[in-house]
mmCIF file of C-alpha atoms in Angstrom:
data_model
loop_
_atom_site.group_PDB
_atom_site.id
_atom_site.type_symbol
_atom_site.label_atom_id
_atom_site.label_comp_id
_atom_site.label_asym_id
_atom_site.label_seq_id
_atom_site.Cartn_x
_atom_site.Cartn_y
_atom_site.Cartn_z
ATOM 1 C CA UNK A 284 12.394 -7.348 8.543
ATOM 2 C CA UNK A 285 9.188 -5.294 9.350
ATOM 3 C CA UNK A 286 7.893 -6.050 12.840
ATOM 4 C CA UNK A 287 4.824 -4.805 14.344
ATOM 5 C CA UNK A 288 4.085 -5.175 18.120
ATOM 6 C CA UNK A 289 1.092 -4.735 20.111
ATOM 7 C CA UNK A 290 -0.479 -2.136 17.983
ATOM 8 C CA UNK A 291 -3.598 -0.347 19.282
ATOM 9 C CA UNK A 292 -5.632 2.195 17.370
ATOM 10 C CA UNK A 293 -8.409 4.511 18.745
ATOM 11 C CA UNK A 294 -10.231 6.955 16.647
ATOM 12 C CA UNK A 295 -12.041 9.576 18.876
ATOM 13 C CA UNK A 296 -13.495 7.637 21.589
ATOM 14 C CA UNK A 297 -13.930 4.603 19.431
ATOM 15 C CA UNK A 298 -11.565 1.678 19.656
ATOM 16 C CA UNK A 299 -10.696 -0.085 16.403
ATOM 17 C CA UNK A 300 -8.018 -2.806 17.278
ATOM 18 C CA UNK A 301 -5.707 -3.699 19.965
ATOM 19 C CA UNK A 302 -2.701 -6.102 20.270
ATOM 20 C CA UNK A 303 -1.938 -6.445 16.462
ATOM 21 C CA UNK A 304 1.364 -7.994 15.889
ATOM 22 C CA UNK A 305 3.065 -9.591 13.024
ATOM 23 C CA UNK A 306 6.411 -9.696 11.171
ATOM 24 C CA UNK A 307 7.569 -10.059 7.648
ATOM 25 C CA UNK A 308 10.967 -11.055 6.171
ATOM 26 C CA UNK A 309 12.313 -10.500 2.673
ATOM 27 C CA UNK A 310 9.877 -12.387 0.197
ATOM 28 C CA UNK A 311 6.774 -12.234 2.414
ATOM 29 C CA UNK A 312 3.531 -10.299 2.123
ATOM 30 C CA UNK A 313 0.720 -9.559 4.479
ATOM 31 C CA UNK A 314 -2.977 -9.609 3.644
ATOM 32 C CA UNK A 315 -4.895 -7.196 6.007
ATOM 33 C CA UNK A 316 -8.510 -8.385 6.024
ATOM 34 C CA UNK A 317 -11.816 -7.221 7.600
ATOM 35 C CA UNK A 318 -15.020 -5.578 6.913
ATOM 36 C CA UNK A 319 -15.542 -1.852 6.467
ATOM 37 C CA UNK A 320 -14.860 0.188 9.473
ATOM 38 C CA UNK A 321 -12.415 -2.362 11.300
ATOM 39 C CA UNK A 322 -9.495 -0.243 10.799
ATOM 40 C CA UNK A 323 -7.659 -1.598 7.727
ATOM 41 C CA UNK A 324 -6.735 1.759 6.440
ATOM 42 C CA UNK A 325 -5.717 2.981 9.784
ATOM 43 C CA UNK A 326 -3.362 0.030 10.399
ATOM 44 C CA UNK A 327 -1.661 0.713 6.986
ATOM 45 C CA UNK A 328 -1.190 4.354 7.781
ATOM 46 C CA UNK A 329 0.284 3.424 10.976
ATOM 47 C CA UNK A 330 2.697 0.927 9.500
ATOM 48 C CA UNK A 331 3.772 3.582 7.113
ATOM 49 C CA UNK A 332 4.395 6.056 9.801
ATOM 50 C CA UNK A 333 1.572 8.582 8.665
ATOM 51 C CA UNK A 334 -0.338 8.097 11.820
ATOM 52 C CA UNK A 335 0.473 7.332 15.385
ATOM 53 C CA UNK A 336 -0.632 4.145 17.287
ATOM 54 C CA UNK A 337 -2.211 4.608 20.644
ATOM 55 C CA UNK A 338 0.048 1.797 21.760
ATOM 56 C CA UNK A 339 2.699 -0.566 20.380
ATOM 57 C CA UNK A 340 5.721 -0.330 18.151
ATOM 58 C CA UNK A 341 6.931 -0.771 14.561
ATOM 59 C CA UNK A 342 10.427 -1.801 13.794
ATOM 60 C CA UNK A 343 12.177 -1.783 10.566
ATOM 61 C CA UNK A 344 15.470 -3.771 10.532
ATOM 62 C CA UNK A 345 15.215 -3.794 14.494
ATOM 63 C CA UNK A 346 15.009 -0.007 14.544
ATOM 64 C CA UNK A 347 11.850 2.186 15.107
ATOM 65 C CA UNK A 348 10.296 3.662 11.844
ATOM 66 C CA UNK A 349 10.441 7.227 11.165
ATOM 67 C CA UNK A 350 14.212 7.366 10.094
ATOM 68 C CA UNK A 351 15.265 8.725 6.587
ATOM 69 C CA UNK A 352 16.283 5.013 5.848
ATOM 70 C CA UNK A 353 13.086 3.766 6.406
ATOM 71 C CA UNK A 354 11.262 6.342 4.219
ATOM 72 C CA UNK A 355 13.625 5.636 1.395
ATOM 73 C CA UNK A 356 12.631 1.888 1.654
ATOM 74 C CA UNK A 357 8.919 2.634 1.710
ATOM 75 C CA UNK A 358 6.341 3.017 -0.974
ATOM 76 C CA UNK A 359 2.774 3.812 0.435
ATOM 77 C CA UNK A 360 -0.134 4.135 -2.018
ATOM 78 C CA UNK A 361 -3.310 4.936 -0.337
ATOM 79 C CA UNK A 362 -6.780 4.087 -1.387
ATOM 80 C CA UNK A 363 -7.591 7.216 -3.084
ATOM 81 C CA UNK A 364 -5.642 8.078 -6.303
ATOM 82 C CA UNK A 365 -3.410 10.729 -4.861
ATOM 83 C CA UNK A 366 -2.570 12.584 -8.258
ATOM 84 C CA UNK A 367 -2.370 16.070 -9.311
ATOM 85 C CA UNK A 368 -5.231 16.792 -11.534
ATOM 86 C CA UNK A 369 -3.551 19.643 -13.706
ATOM 87 C CA UNK A 370 -0.465 17.718 -14.312
ATOM 88 C CA UNK A 371 -0.182 14.894 -16.936
ATOM 89 C CA UNK A 372 0.306 11.262 -16.064
ATOM 90 C CA UNK A 373 3.967 11.548 -17.085
ATOM 91 C CA UNK A 374 4.331 14.570 -14.959
ATOM 92 C CA UNK A 375 2.710 12.959 -11.915
ATOM 93 C CA UNK A 376 5.252 9.975 -11.917
ATOM 94 C CA UNK A 377 8.185 12.496 -12.285
ATOM 95 C CA UNK A 378 6.820 14.649 -9.445
ATOM 96 C CA UNK A 379 6.373 11.523 -7.144
ATOM 97 C CA UNK A 380 9.947 10.464 -7.866
ATOM 98 C CA UNK A 381 11.318 13.941 -7.150
ATOM 99 C CA UNK A 382 9.456 14.070 -3.877
ATOM 100 C CA UNK A 383 11.223 10.720 -3.153
ATOM 101 C CA UNK A 384 14.567 12.222 -4.030
ATOM 102 C CA UNK A 385 14.890 10.336 -7.265
ATOM 103 C CA UNK A 386 15.103 11.386 -10.872
ATOM 104 C CA UNK A 387 12.748 9.514 -13.207
ATOM 105 C CA UNK A 388 13.743 9.437 -16.891
ATOM 106 C CA UNK A 389 10.998 10.103 -19.376
ATOM 107 C CA UNK A 390 11.548 6.787 -21.180
ATOM 108 C CA UNK A 391 11.120 4.901 -17.889
ATOM 109 C CA UNK A 392 7.991 6.837 -17.057
ATOM 110 C CA UNK A 393 6.339 6.163 -20.317
ATOM 111 C CA UNK A 394 7.301 2.520 -20.202
ATOM 112 C CA UNK A 395 5.629 2.177 -16.856
ATOM 113 C CA UNK A 396 2.548 3.932 -18.003
ATOM 114 C CA UNK A 397 2.172 1.843 -21.369
ATOM 115 C CA UNK A 398 2.306 -1.277 -19.260
ATOM 116 C CA UNK A 399 -0.676 0.004 -17.245
ATOM 117 C CA UNK A 400 -2.610 0.586 -20.485
ATOM 118 C CA UNK A 401 -2.114 4.312 -20.616
ATOM 119 C CA UNK A 402 -0.360 4.508 -23.987
ATOM 120 C CA UNK A 403 -1.251 7.719 -25.796
ATOM 121 C CA UNK A 404 -2.412 9.337 -22.470
ATOM 122 C CA UNK A 405 0.968 10.063 -21.057
ATOM 123 C CA UNK A 406 0.659 13.753 -21.620
ATOM 124 C CA UNK A 407 -3.023 14.217 -20.982
ATOM 125 C CA UNK A 408 -3.918 16.230 -17.871
ATOM 126 C CA UNK A 409 -5.076 13.685 -15.309
ATOM 127 C CA UNK A 410 -8.365 15.460 -14.791
ATOM 128 C CA UNK A 411 -9.539 14.105 -18.149
ATOM 129 C CA UNK A 412 -8.769 10.549 -17.205
ATOM 130 C CA UNK A 413 -11.370 8.124 -15.749
ATOM 131 C CA UNK A 414 -11.209 7.026 -11.966
ATOM 132 C CA UNK A 415 -9.751 3.705 -13.134
ATOM 133 C CA UNK A 416 -7.026 5.478 -15.369
ATOM 134 C CA UNK A 417 -6.172 7.629 -12.366
ATOM 135 C CA UNK A 418 -5.751 4.575 -10.392
ATOM 136 C CA UNK A 419 -3.363 3.181 -13.003
ATOM 137 C CA UNK A 420 -1.220 6.318 -12.848
ATOM 138 C CA UNK A 421 -0.774 5.883 -9.119
ATOM 139 C CA UNK A 422 -0.029 2.114 -9.506
ATOM 140 C CA UNK A 423 2.525 2.709 -12.266
ATOM 141 C CA UNK A 424 4.825 3.811 -9.392
ATOM 142 C CA UNK A 425 5.292 0.139 -8.423
ATOM 143 C CA UNK A 426 7.416 0.064 -11.678
ATOM 144 C CA UNK A 427 9.311 3.234 -11.083
ATOM 145 C CA UNK A 428 9.703 3.440 -7.213
ATOM 146 C CA UNK A 429 12.782 1.499 -5.986
ATOM 147 C CA UNK A 430 11.537 0.504 -2.496
ATOM 148 C CA UNK A 431 11.792 -2.644 -0.303
ATOM 149 C CA UNK A 432 8.499 -2.358 1.581
ATOM 150 C CA UNK A 433 5.184 -1.773 -0.346
ATOM 151 C CA UNK A 434 2.133 -0.774 1.583
ATOM 152 C CA UNK A 435 -1.080 -0.776 -0.776
ATOM 153 C CA UNK A 436 -4.419 0.143 0.247
ATOM 154 C CA UNK A 437 -6.993 -1.492 -2.033
ATOM 155 C CA UNK A 438 -4.593 -1.622 -5.030
ATOM 156 C CA UNK A 439 -6.980 -3.716 -7.158
ATOM 157 C CA UNK A 440 -9.812 -1.091 -7.027
ATOM 158 C CA UNK A 441 -11.309 -0.110 -10.299
ATOM 159 C CA UNK A 442 -8.991 -2.562 -12.233
ATOM 160 C CA UNK A 443 -10.408 -5.079 -14.907
ATOM 161 C CA UNK A 444 -9.294 -8.827 -14.676
ATOM 162 C CA UNK A 445 -6.361 -8.396 -16.757
ATOM 163 C CA UNK A 446 -5.022 -5.412 -14.915
ATOM 164 C CA UNK A 447 -5.519 -7.389 -11.540
ATOM 165 C CA UNK A 448 -3.521 -10.209 -12.920
ATOM 166 C CA UNK A 449 -0.800 -7.856 -14.223
ATOM 167 C CA UNK A 450 -0.534 -6.005 -10.937
ATOM 168 C CA UNK A 451 -0.408 -9.277 -8.986
ATOM 169 C CA UNK A 452 2.501 -10.322 -11.106
ATOM 170 C CA UNK A 453 4.394 -7.228 -10.486
ATOM 171 C CA UNK A 454 3.985 -7.760 -6.800
ATOM 172 C CA UNK A 455 5.104 -11.319 -7.135
ATOM 173 C CA UNK A 456 8.195 -10.128 -8.950
ATOM 174 C CA UNK A 457 8.687 -7.671 -6.176
ATOM 175 C CA UNK A 458 8.549 -10.417 -3.590
ATOM 176 C CA UNK A 459 10.856 -12.649 -5.503
ATOM 177 C CA UNK A 460 13.424 -10.014 -5.623
ATOM 178 C CA UNK A 461 13.481 -9.907 -1.812
ATOM 179 C CA UNK A 462 10.915 -7.202 -1.259
ATOM 180 C CA UNK A 463 7.936 -7.165 1.200
ATOM 181 C CA UNK A 464 4.240 -5.942 0.830
ATOM 182 C CA UNK A 465 1.275 -5.162 3.108
ATOM 183 C CA UNK A 466 -2.021 -5.008 1.209
ATOM 184 C CA UNK A 467 -5.783 -4.709 1.764
ATOM 185 C CA UNK A 468 -8.430 -5.788 -0.612
ATOM 186 C CA UNK A 469 -12.081 -6.515 -0.784
ATOM 187 C CA UNK A 470 -11.473 -8.987 -3.472
ATOM 188 C CA UNK A 471 -9.476 -12.129 -3.624
ATOM 189 C CA UNK A 472 -5.886 -11.445 -4.148
ATOM 190 C CA UNK A 473 -4.109 -13.814 -6.669
ATOM 191 C CA UNK A 474 -0.981 -14.282 -4.720
ATOM 192 C CA UNK A 475 0.144 -17.273 -2.681
ATOM 193 C CA UNK A 476 1.374 -17.751 1.037
ATOM 194 C CA UNK A 477 0.165 -14.632 2.688
ATOM 195 C CA UNK A 478 0.572 -13.686 6.366
ATOM 196 C CA UNK A 479 -3.051 -12.937 7.030
ATOM 197 C CA UNK A 480 -3.978 -10.124 9.253
ATOM 198 C CA UNK A 481 -7.614 -10.472 10.180
ATOM 199 C CA UNK A 482 -9.143 -7.440 11.948
ATOM 200 C CA UNK A 483 -12.575 -8.711 11.875
ATOM 201 C CA UNK A 484 -12.179 -11.662 14.256
ATOM 202 C CA UNK A 485 -13.407 -9.687 17.224
ATOM 203 C CA UNK A 486 -15.099 -6.467 16.072
ATOM 204 C CA UNK A 487 -14.547 -3.281 18.202
ATOM 205 C CA UNK A 488 -16.924 -2.647 20.924
ATOM 206 C CA UNK A 489 -18.219 0.694 22.367
ATOM 207 C CA UNK A 490 -16.059 0.397 25.570
ATOM 208 C CA UNK A 491 -13.465 2.630 27.058
ATOM 209 C CA UNK A 492 -10.761 0.036 25.904
ATOM 210 C CA UNK A 493 -10.412 -1.456 22.429
ATOM 211 C CA UNK A 494 -11.151 -5.160 22.412
ATOM 212 C CA UNK A 495 -10.563 -6.236 18.739
ATOM 213 C CA UNK A 496 -7.731 -8.606 18.292
ATOM 214 C CA UNK A 497 -5.704 -9.858 15.412
ATOM 215 C CA UNK A 498 -4.408 -13.234 14.328
ATOM 216 C CA UNK A 499 -1.494 -13.692 12.043
ATOM 217 C CA UNK A 500 -1.243 -17.188 10.435
ATOM 218 C CA UNK A 501 0.297 -18.556 7.329
ATOM 219 C CA UNK A 502 -2.427 -18.795 4.549
#
């Protein structure tokens, strides 16, 4: 189980949110919602252990995150396509796998890239790809990274309708296999039964203490 308790985030002297709490069990996913600037990306980075919370705690299997066991079970994909421009799409997937301590076979990497519409571009340096194609290289990790918890920031950005449906199907399969996911999106997510974390219910105010709140409900 992933459990977030009383999370507070402050950027500079600006409060973003306070008291955020929700939990996920196997097969569940959370939709983090809210307008620009309410702290969606900040919350995802806190959940992934990439940024500290001002207050609160996050537990994975009842233990604080930060352990090697948690990192092995985590896949975090940020909003920006974090790929190496001088490497090919294939090399980027293999590099990411190596950083995770895994070995990715060429055939498996090529299969993932083909599914994301990159057939024929596997060996092309990423700098020659469009923004949408770079995004697809990053998202191909959903097919190659063996992790139980997926944290995906705006994964549907720059995807056409068919690719959105395909990615939703991949997430759905991940959940059906006992995985968990936390997603943000400015568009409708074609998935069912989300735990909704709405950071825009009470926007941040310019005061000494953060006042934004969160509500977790079953969609």
